[in-house]
GROMACS .gro file of N, CA and C in nm:
model
  321
    1UNK      N    1  14.079  18.841  11.530
    1UNK     CA    2  14.194  18.786  11.461
    1UNK      C    3  14.318  18.867  11.499
    2UNK      N    4  14.398  18.816  11.590
    2UNK     CA    5  14.519  18.883  11.634
    2UNK      C    6  14.638  18.839  11.549
    3UNK      N    7  14.721  18.936  11.512
    3UNK     CA    8  14.845  18.904  11.442
    3UNK      C    9  14.950  18.866  11.545
    4UNK      N   10  15.049  18.792  11.501
    4UNK     CA   11  15.160  18.759  11.589
    4UNK      C   12  15.242  18.884  11.615
    5UNK      N   13  15.284  18.901  11.738
    5UNK     CA   14  15.360  19.021  11.776
    5UNK      C   15  15.503  19.011  11.723
    6UNK      N   16  15.547  19.110  11.645
    6UNK     CA   17  15.683  19.105  11.591
    6UNK      C   18  15.789  19.148  11.692
    7UNK      N   19  15.747  19.198  11.808
    7UNK     CA   20  15.840  19.252  11.907
    7UNK      C   21  15.823  19.176  12.038
    8UNK      N   22  15.935  19.146  12.103
    8UNK     CA   23  15.934  19.071  12.229
    8UNK      C   24  15.989  19.157  12.342
    9UNK      N   25  15.957  19.118  12.464
    9UNK     CA   26  16.010  19.186  12.582
    9UNK      C   27  16.162  19.174  12.583
   10UNK      N   28  16.229  19.286  12.610
   10UNK     CA   29  16.375  19.287  12.615
   10UNK      C   30  16.440  19.326  12.484
   11UNK      N   31  16.363  19.335  12.375
   11UNK     CA   32  16.419  19.377  12.246
   11UNK      C   33  16.464  19.523  12.253
   12UNK      N   34  16.569  19.555  12.177
   12UNK     CA   35  16.612  19.693  12.160
   12UNK      C   36  16.541  19.744  12.036
   13UNK      N   37  16.466  19.853  12.049
   13UNK     CA   38  16.385  19.903  11.938
   13UNK      C   39  16.415  20.050  11.912
   14UNK      N   40  16.384  20.092  11.789
   14UNK     CA   41  16.396  20.232  11.749
   14UNK      C   42  16.258  20.281  11.709
   15UNK      N   43  16.221  20.400  11.759
   15UNK     CA   44  16.091  20.458  11.726
   15UNK      C   45  16.101  20.521  11.588
   16UNK      N   46  16.006  20.487  11.498
   16UNK     CA   47  16.012  20.535  11.361
   16UNK      C   48  15.903  20.638  11.330
   17UNK      N   49  15.812  20.664  11.425
   17UNK     CA   50  15.706  20.761  11.402
   17UNK      C   51  15.663  20.820  11.535
   18UNK      N   52  15.609  20.942  11.530
   18UNK     CA   53  15.558  21.007  11.651
   18UNK      C   54  15.656  21.106  11.708
   19UNK      N   55  15.625  21.159  11.825
   19UNK     CA   56  15.708  21.264  11.883
   19UNK      C   57  15.842  21.213  11.936
   20UNK      N   58  15.856  21.083  11.956
   20UNK     CA   59  15.981  21.023  12.002
   20UNK      C   60  16.062  20.964  11.887
   21UNK      N   61  16.032  21.003  11.763
   21UNK     CA   62  16.095  20.948  11.644
   21UNK      C   63  16.247  20.958  11.650
   22UNK      N   64  16.316  20.846  11.619
   22UNK     CA   65  16.461  20.842  11.617
   22UNK      C   66  16.525  20.794  11.746
   23UNK      N   67  16.448  20.785  11.854
   23UNK     CA   68  16.504  20.742  11.983
   23UNK      C   69  16.506  20.590  11.994
   24UNK      N   70  16.600  20.540  12.074
   24UNK     CA   71  16.620  20.396  12.090
   24UNK      C   72  16.601  20.359  12.237
   25UNK      N   73  16.538  20.244  12.264
   25UNK     CA   74  16.519  20.198  12.400
   25UNK      C   75  16.487  20.050  12.405
   26UNK      N   76  16.480  19.994  12.527
   26UNK     CA   77  16.447  19.854  12.547
   26UNK      C   78  16.299  19.838  12.580
   27UNK      N   79  16.240  19.729  12.530
   27UNK     CA   80  16.099  19.702  12.554
   27UNK      C   81  16.083  19.646  12.695
   28UNK      N   82  15.998  19.712  12.775
   28UNK     CA   83  15.970  19.666  12.911
   28UNK      C   84  15.852  19.569  12.914
   29UNK      N   85  15.748  19.598  12.835
   29UNK     CA   86  15.627  19.516  12.833
   29UNK      C   87  15.567  19.516  12.694
   30UNK      N   88  15.503  19.406  12.658
   30UNK     CA   89  15.428  19.397  12.533
   30UNK      C   90  15.281  19.376  12.570
   31UNK      N   91  15.195  19.466  12.523
   31UNK     CA   92  15.051  19.454  12.545
   31UNK      C   93  14.992  19.399  12.416
   32UNK      N   94  14.992  19.266  12.401
   32UNK     CA   95  14.957  19.202  12.275
   32UNK      C   96  14.811  19.225  12.236
   33UNK      N   97  14.720  19.227  12.333
   33UNK     CA   98  14.579  19.244  12.301
   33UNK      C   99  14.550  19.383  12.245
   34UNK      N  100  14.630  19.483  12.282
   34UNK     CA  101  14.613  19.621  12.234
   34UNK      C  102  14.712  19.656  12.123
   35UNK      N  103  14.801  19.561  12.087
   35UNK     CA  104  14.905  19.582  11.987
   35UNK      C  105  14.994  19.701  12.021
   36UNK      N  106  15.037  19.708  12.149
   36UNK     CA  107  15.121  19.818  12.196
   36UNK      C  108  15.240  19.763  12.273
   37UNK      N  109  15.344  19.847  12.282
   37UNK     CA  110  15.463  19.813  12.361
   37UNK      C  111  15.498  19.931  12.451
   38UNK      N  112  15.559  19.901  12.566
   38UNK     CA  113  15.608  20.004  12.656
   38UNK      C  114  15.760  20.000  12.649
   39UNK      N  115  15.819  20.115  12.610
   39UNK     CA  116  15.964  20.124  12.590
   39UNK      C  117  16.024  20.206  12.703
   40UNK      N  118  16.137  20.160  12.754
   40UNK     CA  119  16.205  20.222  12.868
   40UNK      C  120  16.245  20.366  12.837
   41UNK      N  121  16.201  20.459  12.923
   41UNK     CA  122  16.234  20.602  12.917
   41UNK      C  123  16.191  20.672  12.787
   42UNK      N  124  16.090  20.619  12.719
   42UNK     CA  125  16.036  20.683  12.600
   42UNK      C  126  15.886  20.703  12.616
   43UNK      N  127  15.832  20.806  12.551
   43UNK     CA  128  15.690  20.839  12.556
   43UNK      C  129  15.646  20.863  12.701
   44UNK      N  130  15.723  20.944  12.773
   44UNK     CA  131  15.694  20.972  12.914
   44UNK      C  132  15.574  21.066  12.927
   45UNK      N  133  15.488  21.035  13.023
   45UNK     CA  134  15.373  21.119  13.054
   45UNK      C  135  15.374  21.148  13.203
   46UNK      N  136  15.309  21.256  13.243
   46UNK     CA  137  15.299  21.293  13.384
   46UNK      C  138  15.176  21.225  13.443
   47UNK      N  139  15.193  21.159  13.558
   47UNK     CA  140  15.081  21.093  13.626
   47UNK      C  141  15.064  21.160  13.761
   48UNK      N  142  14.944  21.207  13.790
   48UNK     CA  143  14.915  21.271  13.918
   48UNK      C  144  14.873  21.161  14.015
   49UNK      N  145  14.962  21.130  14.110
   49UNK     CA  146  14.944  21.016  14.201
   49UNK      C  147  14.897  21.064  14.337
   50UNK      N  148  14.791  21.002  14.386
   50UNK     CA  149  14.743  21.033  14.521
   50UNK      C  150  14.822  20.951  14.622
   51UNK      N  151  14.848  21.005  14.741
   51UNK     CA  152  14.918  20.926  14.842
   51UNK      C  153  14.826  20.819  14.899
   52UNK      N  154  14.888  20.712  14.948
   52UNK     CA  155  14.812  20.604  15.010
   52UNK      C  156  14.841  20.471  14.945
   53UNK      N  157  14.805  20.363  15.014
   53UNK     CA  158  14.829  20.230  14.961
   53UNK      C  159  14.977  20.198  14.956
   54UNK      N  160  15.022  20.155  14.840
   54UNK     CA  161  15.163  20.117  14.824
   54UNK      C  162  15.254  20.241  14.825
   55UNK      N  163  15.205  20.353  14.768
   55UNK     CA  164  15.288  20.474  14.765
   55UNK      C  165  15.249  20.564  14.881
   56UNK      N  166  15.343  20.591  14.967
   56UNK     CA  167  15.316  20.676  15.082
   56UNK      C  168  15.308  20.823  15.042
   57UNK      N  169  15.385  20.859  14.938
   57UNK     CA  170  15.391  20.999  14.898
   57UNK      C  171  15.324  21.018  14.764
   58UNK      N  172  15.241  21.120  14.754
   58UNK     CA  173  15.176  21.153  14.629
   58UNK      C  174  15.260  21.250  14.549
   59UNK      N  175  15.204  21.299  14.441
   59UNK     CA  176  15.275  21.398  14.359
   59UNK      C  177  15.263  21.364  14.212
   60UNK      N  178  15.342  21.433  14.134
   60UNK     CA  179  15.342  21.412  13.990
   60UNK      C  180  15.463  21.325  13.956
   61UNK      N  181  15.436  21.209  13.897
   61UNK     CA  182  15.543  21.116  13.861
   61UNK      C  183  15.547  21.098  13.709
   62UNK      N  184  15.665  21.069  13.656
   62UNK     CA  185  15.680  21.039  13.514
   62UNK      C  186  15.667  20.889  13.496
   63UNK      N  187  15.590  20.848  13.394
   63UNK     CA  188  15.578  20.706  13.363
   63UNK      C  189  15.572  20.687  13.212
   64UNK      N  190  15.611  20.568  13.166
   64UNK     CA  191  15.610  20.537  13.025
   64UNK      C  192  15.468  20.504  12.979
   65UNK      N  193  15.427  20.562  12.868
   65UNK     CA  194  15.298  20.532  12.808
   65UNK      C  195  15.323  20.437  12.690
   66UNK      N  196  15.223  20.355  12.655
   66UNK     CA  197  15.243  20.260  12.545
   66UNK      C  198  15.253  20.328  12.408
   67UNK      N  199  15.330  20.265  12.320
   67UNK     CA  200  15.341  20.303  12.180
   67UNK      C  201  15.285  20.190  12.095
   68UNK      N  202  15.221  20.221  11.982
   68UNK     CA  203  15.174  20.115  11.894
   68UNK      C  204  15.295  20.045  11.833
   69UNK      N  205  15.289  19.912  11.821
   69UNK     CA  206  15.407  19.840  11.777
   69UNK      C  207  15.440  19.862  11.630
   70UNK      N  208  15.349  19.924  11.555
   70UNK     CA  209  15.383  19.959  11.417
   70UNK      C  210  15.474  20.080  11.411
   71UNK      N  211  15.487  20.154  11.522
   71UNK     CA  212  15.571  20.273  11.526
   71UNK      C  213  15.713  20.246  11.576
   72UNK      N  214  15.746  20.118  11.601
   72UNK     CA  215  15.881  20.083  11.645
   72UNK      C  216  15.935  19.970  11.558
   73UNK      N  217  16.069  19.966  11.543
   73UNK     CA  218  16.134  19.858  11.470
   73UNK      C  219  16.245  19.799  11.556
   74UNK      N  220  16.264  19.669  11.544
   74UNK     CA  221  16.368  19.598  11.619
   74UNK      C  222  16.504  19.640  11.564
   75UNK      N  223  16.600  19.663  11.656
   75UNK     CA  224  16.736  19.699  11.617
   75UNK      C  225  16.823  19.572  11.611
   76UNK      N  226  16.901  19.559  11.505
   76UNK     CA  227  16.998  19.449  11.494
   76UNK      C  228  17.124  19.492  11.568
   77UNK      N  229  17.176  19.406  11.655
   77UNK     CA  230  17.295  19.438  11.733
   77UNK      C  231  17.420  19.446  11.644
   78UNK      N  232  17.428  19.362  11.542
   78UNK     CA  233  17.545  19.360  11.457
   78UNK      C  234  17.543  19.474  11.354
   79UNK      N  235  17.430  19.493  11.286
   79UNK     CA  236  17.417  19.599  11.183
   79UNK      C  237  17.404  19.737  11.247
   80UNK      N  238  17.353  19.744  11.370
   80UNK     CA  239  17.320  19.867  11.440
   80UNK      C  240  17.223  19.949  11.353
   81UNK      N  241  17.120  19.880  11.305
   81UNK     CA  242  17.020  19.944  11.221
   81UNK      C  243  16.884  19.883  11.251
   82UNK      N  244  16.776  19.960  11.233
   82UNK     CA  245  16.643  19.902  11.250
   82UNK      C  246  16.611  19.809  11.134
   83UNK      N  247  16.558  19.692  11.165
   83UNK     CA  248  16.529  19.592  11.062
   83UNK      C  249  16.391  19.532  11.085
   84UNK      N  250  16.334  19.478  10.980
   84UNK     CA  251  16.210  19.400  10.990
   84UNK      C  252  16.252  19.255  11.007
   85UNK      N  253  16.223  19.198  11.122
   85UNK     CA  254  16.271  19.065  11.156
   85UNK      C  255  16.212  18.959  11.064
   86UNK      N  256  16.297  18.863  11.025
   86UNK     CA  257  16.253  18.749  10.944
   86UNK      C  258  16.261  18.625  11.032
   87UNK      N  259  16.175  18.529  11.006
   87UNK     CA  260  16.176  18.403  11.080
   87UNK      C  261  16.247  18.296  10.999
   88UNK      N  262  16.335  18.222  11.064
   88UNK     CA  263  16.407  18.112  11.001
   88UNK      C  264  16.399  17.990  11.091
   89UNK      N  265  16.403  17.873  11.030
   89UNK     CA  266  16.405  17.747  11.105
   89UNK      C  267  16.547  17.693  11.099
   90UNK      N  268  16.605  17.667  11.218
   90UNK     CA  269  16.742  17.614  11.225
   90UNK      C  270  16.742  17.465  11.195
   91UNK      N  271  16.863  17.407  11.183
   91UNK     CA  272  16.876  17.264  11.151
   91UNK      C  273  16.811  17.175  11.256
   92UNK      N  274  16.816  17.221  11.385
   92UNK     CA  275  16.758  17.140  11.492
   92UNK      C  276  16.607  17.160  11.506
   93UNK      N  277  16.545  17.238  11.417
   93UNK     CA  278  16.401  17.256  11.418
   93UNK      C  279  16.352  17.376  11.496
   94UNK      N  280  16.443  17.452  11.560
   94UNK     CA  281  16.402  17.570  11.635
   94UNK      C  282  16.374  17.686  11.541
   95UNK      N  283  16.270  17.762  11.572
   95UNK     CA  284  16.232  17.878  11.491
   95UNK      C  285  16.287  18.003  11.560
   96UNK      N  286  16.366  18.083  11.490
   96UNK     CA  287  16.427  18.203  11.548
   96UNK      C  288  16.402  18.323  11.457
   97UNK      N  289  16.407  18.442  11.517
   97UNK     CA  290  16.399  18.567  11.441
   97UNK      C  291  16.540  18.607  11.403
   98UNK      N  292  16.561  18.642  11.277
   98UNK     CA  293  16.694  18.680  11.230
   98UNK      C  294  16.687  18.814  11.157
   99UNK      N  295  16.802  18.878  11.148
   99UNK     CA  296  16.817  19.001  11.072
   99UNK      C  297  16.827  18.964  10.924
  100UNK      N  298  16.743  19.020  10.838
  100UNK     CA  299  16.750  18.984  10.696
  100UNK      C  300  16.875  19.039  10.625
  101UNK      N  301  16.941  19.139  10.685
  101UNK     CA  302  17.060  19.198  10.623
  101UNK      C  303  17.185  19.115  10.649
  102UNK      N  304  17.203  19.071  10.777
  102UNK     CA  305  17.328  19.001  10.812
  102UNK      C  306  17.305  18.857  10.858
  103UNK      N  307  17.179  18.811  10.862
  103UNK     CA  308  17.143  18.674  10.901
  103UNK      C  309  17.185  18.637  11.043
  104UNK      N  310  17.203  18.736  11.131
  104UNK     CA  311  17.233  18.711  11.273
  104UNK      C  312  17.103  18.698  11.350
  105UNK      N  313  17.095  18.606  11.448
  105UNK     CA  314  16.973  18.596  11.531
  105UNK      C  315  16.949  18.723  11.613
  106UNK      N  316  16.824  18.762  11.625
  106UNK     CA  317  16.787  18.880  11.705
  106UNK      C  318  16.750  18.837  11.846
  107UNK      N  319  16.791  18.917  11.943
  107UNK     CA  320  16.751  18.896  12.083
  107UNK      C  321  16.791  18.767  12.135
   0.00000   0.00000   0.00000
């Protein structure tokens, strides 16, 4: 039983727990089956890469590791605050995520 993902690719999010707490970044990927998100330039880990294949040069590279989506909140562009997104149905029948504080559409 999978829950619907509250976060989408391209959302601006704020980390609310863990060692990256308080930092803001954009979502690069959503791993829905694992309930995780990859945020740009956050939760960086060192990867020891062997040379060969697509990468000609080996070495130690920095890459983003996934964060659980319960540890991030979507940022409202107008409020400039982390919010829990609410779903609303517009007059034309489209379902959109909105900020519950200012009623502006998110993303």
